[in-house]
Coordinates of N, CA, C and O in Angstrom, one line a residue:
X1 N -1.9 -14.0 4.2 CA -2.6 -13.2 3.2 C -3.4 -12.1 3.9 O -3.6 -12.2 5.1
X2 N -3.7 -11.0 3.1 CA -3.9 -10.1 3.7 C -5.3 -9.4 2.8 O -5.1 -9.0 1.6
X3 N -6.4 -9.2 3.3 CA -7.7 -8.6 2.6 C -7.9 -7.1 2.9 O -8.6 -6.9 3.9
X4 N -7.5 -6.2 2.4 CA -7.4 -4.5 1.7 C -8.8 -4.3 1.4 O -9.2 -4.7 0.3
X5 N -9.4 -3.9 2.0 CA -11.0 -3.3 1.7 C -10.8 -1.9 1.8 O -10.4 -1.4 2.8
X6 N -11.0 -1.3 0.9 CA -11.0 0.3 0.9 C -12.6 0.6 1.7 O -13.6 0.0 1.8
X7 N -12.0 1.9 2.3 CA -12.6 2.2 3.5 C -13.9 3.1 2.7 O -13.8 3.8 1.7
X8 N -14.9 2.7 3.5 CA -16.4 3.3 3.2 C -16.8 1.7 2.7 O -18.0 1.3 2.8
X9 N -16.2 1.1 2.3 CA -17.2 -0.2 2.1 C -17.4 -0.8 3.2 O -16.8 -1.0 4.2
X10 N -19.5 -1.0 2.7 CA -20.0 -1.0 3.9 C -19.8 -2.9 4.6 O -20.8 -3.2 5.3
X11 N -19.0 -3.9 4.5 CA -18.9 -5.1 4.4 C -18.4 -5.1 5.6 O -17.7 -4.1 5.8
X12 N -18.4 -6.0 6.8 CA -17.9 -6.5 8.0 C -16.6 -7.1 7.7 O -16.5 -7.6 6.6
X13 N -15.7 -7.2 8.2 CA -15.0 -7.8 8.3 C -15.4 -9.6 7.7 O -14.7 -10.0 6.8
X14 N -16.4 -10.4 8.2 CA -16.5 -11.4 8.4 C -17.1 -11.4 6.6 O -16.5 -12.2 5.8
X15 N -17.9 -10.9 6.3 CA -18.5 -10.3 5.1 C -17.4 -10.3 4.2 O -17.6 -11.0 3.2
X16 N -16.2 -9.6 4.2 CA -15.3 -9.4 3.7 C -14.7 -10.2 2.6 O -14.5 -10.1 1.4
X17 N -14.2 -11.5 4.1 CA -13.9 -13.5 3.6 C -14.8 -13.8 3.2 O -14.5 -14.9 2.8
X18 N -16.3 -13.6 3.0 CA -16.9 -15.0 2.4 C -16.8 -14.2 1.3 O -16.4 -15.0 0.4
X19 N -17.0 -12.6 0.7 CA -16.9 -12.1 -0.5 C -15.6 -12.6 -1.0 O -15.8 -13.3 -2.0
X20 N -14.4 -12.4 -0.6 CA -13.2 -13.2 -1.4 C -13.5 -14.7 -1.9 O -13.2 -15.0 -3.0
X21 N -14.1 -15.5 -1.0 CA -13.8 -17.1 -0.7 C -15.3 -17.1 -1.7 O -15.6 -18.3 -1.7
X22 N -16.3 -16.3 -2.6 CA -16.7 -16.3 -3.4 C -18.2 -16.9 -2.5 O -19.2 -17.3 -3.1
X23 N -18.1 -16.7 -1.2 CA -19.4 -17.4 -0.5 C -20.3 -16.3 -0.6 O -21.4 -16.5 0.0
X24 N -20.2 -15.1 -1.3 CA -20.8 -13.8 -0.5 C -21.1 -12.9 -1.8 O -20.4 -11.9 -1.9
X25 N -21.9 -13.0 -2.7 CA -22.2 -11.9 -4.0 C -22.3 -10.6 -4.0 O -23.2 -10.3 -3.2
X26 N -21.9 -9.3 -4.6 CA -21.9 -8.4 -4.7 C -21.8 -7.5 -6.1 O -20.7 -7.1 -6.5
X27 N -22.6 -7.2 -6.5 CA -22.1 -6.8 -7.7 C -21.6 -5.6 -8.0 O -21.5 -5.2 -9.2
X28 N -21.2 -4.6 -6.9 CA -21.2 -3.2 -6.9 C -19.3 -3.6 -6.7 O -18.6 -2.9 -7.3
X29 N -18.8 -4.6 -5.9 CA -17.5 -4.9 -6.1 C -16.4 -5.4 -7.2 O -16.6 -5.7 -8.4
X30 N -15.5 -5.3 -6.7 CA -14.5 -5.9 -7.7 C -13.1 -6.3 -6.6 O -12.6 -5.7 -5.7
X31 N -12.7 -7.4 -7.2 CA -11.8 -8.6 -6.5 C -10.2 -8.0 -7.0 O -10.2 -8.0 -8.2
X32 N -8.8 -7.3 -6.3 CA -8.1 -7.8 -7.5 C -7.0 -8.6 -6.5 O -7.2 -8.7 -5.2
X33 N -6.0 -9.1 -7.1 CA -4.5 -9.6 -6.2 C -3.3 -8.7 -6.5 O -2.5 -8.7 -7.5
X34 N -3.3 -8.2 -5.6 CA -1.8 -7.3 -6.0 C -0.5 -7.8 -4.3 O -0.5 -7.4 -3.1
X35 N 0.3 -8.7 -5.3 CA 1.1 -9.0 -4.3 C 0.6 -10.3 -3.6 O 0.1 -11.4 -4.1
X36 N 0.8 -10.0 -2.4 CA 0.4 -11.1 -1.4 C -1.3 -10.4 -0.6 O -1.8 -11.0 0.3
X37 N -1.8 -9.5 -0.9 CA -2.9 -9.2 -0.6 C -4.1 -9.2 -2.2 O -4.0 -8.9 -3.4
X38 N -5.1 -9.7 -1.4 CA -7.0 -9.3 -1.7 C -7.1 -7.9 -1.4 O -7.0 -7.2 -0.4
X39 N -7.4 -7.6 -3.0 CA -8.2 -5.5 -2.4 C -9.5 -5.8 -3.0 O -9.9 -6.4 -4.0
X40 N -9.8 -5.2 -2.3 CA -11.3 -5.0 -2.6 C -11.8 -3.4 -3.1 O -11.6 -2.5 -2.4
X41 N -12.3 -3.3 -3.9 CA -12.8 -2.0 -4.6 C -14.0 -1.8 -4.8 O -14.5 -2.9 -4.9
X42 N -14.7 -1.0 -4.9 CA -16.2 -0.5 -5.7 C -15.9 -0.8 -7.2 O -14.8 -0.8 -7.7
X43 N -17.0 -1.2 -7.7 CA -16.5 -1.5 -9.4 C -16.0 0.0 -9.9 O -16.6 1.1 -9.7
X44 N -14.7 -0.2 -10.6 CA -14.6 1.3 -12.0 C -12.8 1.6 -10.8 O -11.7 1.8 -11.3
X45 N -13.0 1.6 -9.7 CA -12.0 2.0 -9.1 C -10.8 1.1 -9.3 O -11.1 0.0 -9.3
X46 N -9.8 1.2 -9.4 CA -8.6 -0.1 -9.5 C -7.9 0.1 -8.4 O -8.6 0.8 -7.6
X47 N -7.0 -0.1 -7.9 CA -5.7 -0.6 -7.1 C -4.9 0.5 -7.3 O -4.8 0.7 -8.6
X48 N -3.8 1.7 -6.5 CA -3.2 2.4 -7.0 C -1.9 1.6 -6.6 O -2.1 1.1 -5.6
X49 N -0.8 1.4 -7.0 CA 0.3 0.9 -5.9 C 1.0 1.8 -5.8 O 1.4 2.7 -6.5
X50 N 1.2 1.5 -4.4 CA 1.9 3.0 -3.6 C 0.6 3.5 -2.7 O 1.0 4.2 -1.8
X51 N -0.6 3.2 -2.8 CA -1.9 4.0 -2.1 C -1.7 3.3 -0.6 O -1.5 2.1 -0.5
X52 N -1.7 4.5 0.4 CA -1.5 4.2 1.7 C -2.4 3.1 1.9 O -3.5 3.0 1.4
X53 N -1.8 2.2 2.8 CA -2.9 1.3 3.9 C -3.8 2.2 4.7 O -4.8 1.8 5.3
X54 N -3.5 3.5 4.6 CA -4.6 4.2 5.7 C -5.7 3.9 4.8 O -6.6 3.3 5.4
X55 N -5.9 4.1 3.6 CA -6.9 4.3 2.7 C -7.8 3.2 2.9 O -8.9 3.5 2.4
X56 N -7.7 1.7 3.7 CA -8.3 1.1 3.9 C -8.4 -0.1 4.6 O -7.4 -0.8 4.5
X57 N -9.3 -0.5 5.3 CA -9.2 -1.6 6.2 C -8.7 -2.8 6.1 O -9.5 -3.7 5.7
X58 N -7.4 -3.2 6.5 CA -6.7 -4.3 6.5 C -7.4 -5.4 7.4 O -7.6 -5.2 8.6
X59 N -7.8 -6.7 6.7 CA -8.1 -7.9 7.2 C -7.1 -8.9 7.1 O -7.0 -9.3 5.9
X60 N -6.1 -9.6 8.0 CA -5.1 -10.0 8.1 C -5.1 -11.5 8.9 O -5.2 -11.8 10.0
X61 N -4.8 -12.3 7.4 CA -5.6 -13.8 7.5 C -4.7 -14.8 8.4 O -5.0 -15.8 9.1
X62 N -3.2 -14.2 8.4 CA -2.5 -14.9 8.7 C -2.3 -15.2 10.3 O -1.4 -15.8 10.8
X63 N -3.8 -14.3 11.0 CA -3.2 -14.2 12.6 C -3.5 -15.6 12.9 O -3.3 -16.0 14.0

């Protein structure tokens, strides 16, 4: 599995997983599943499919 944080969010890496795994509150986020990846967005923004990976920081669970 694979965590898609669009870039400018200010969240660490480590920050990232407990936000998914629900350890970690934010209310300015939003959670979605597209595919085999976690994206992470600012609230209001959605998921484009097709939007480059450059657009955002890949956390990559499966290493």
């Amino acid at each position: 599995m694979r965590i898609l944080k669009r870039k400018g969010i200010s969240l660490t890496d480590e920050e990232a997983v407990q936000f998914v795994k629900g350890e970690l509150q934010n209310g300015n986020l939003d959670i979605s599943i597209i595919n085999d990846s976690v994206v992470i967005e600012p609230v209001g923004l959605c998921h484009v499919e097709g939007l480059p990976d450059s657009d955002y920081d890949i956390i990559d669970l499966n290493k």
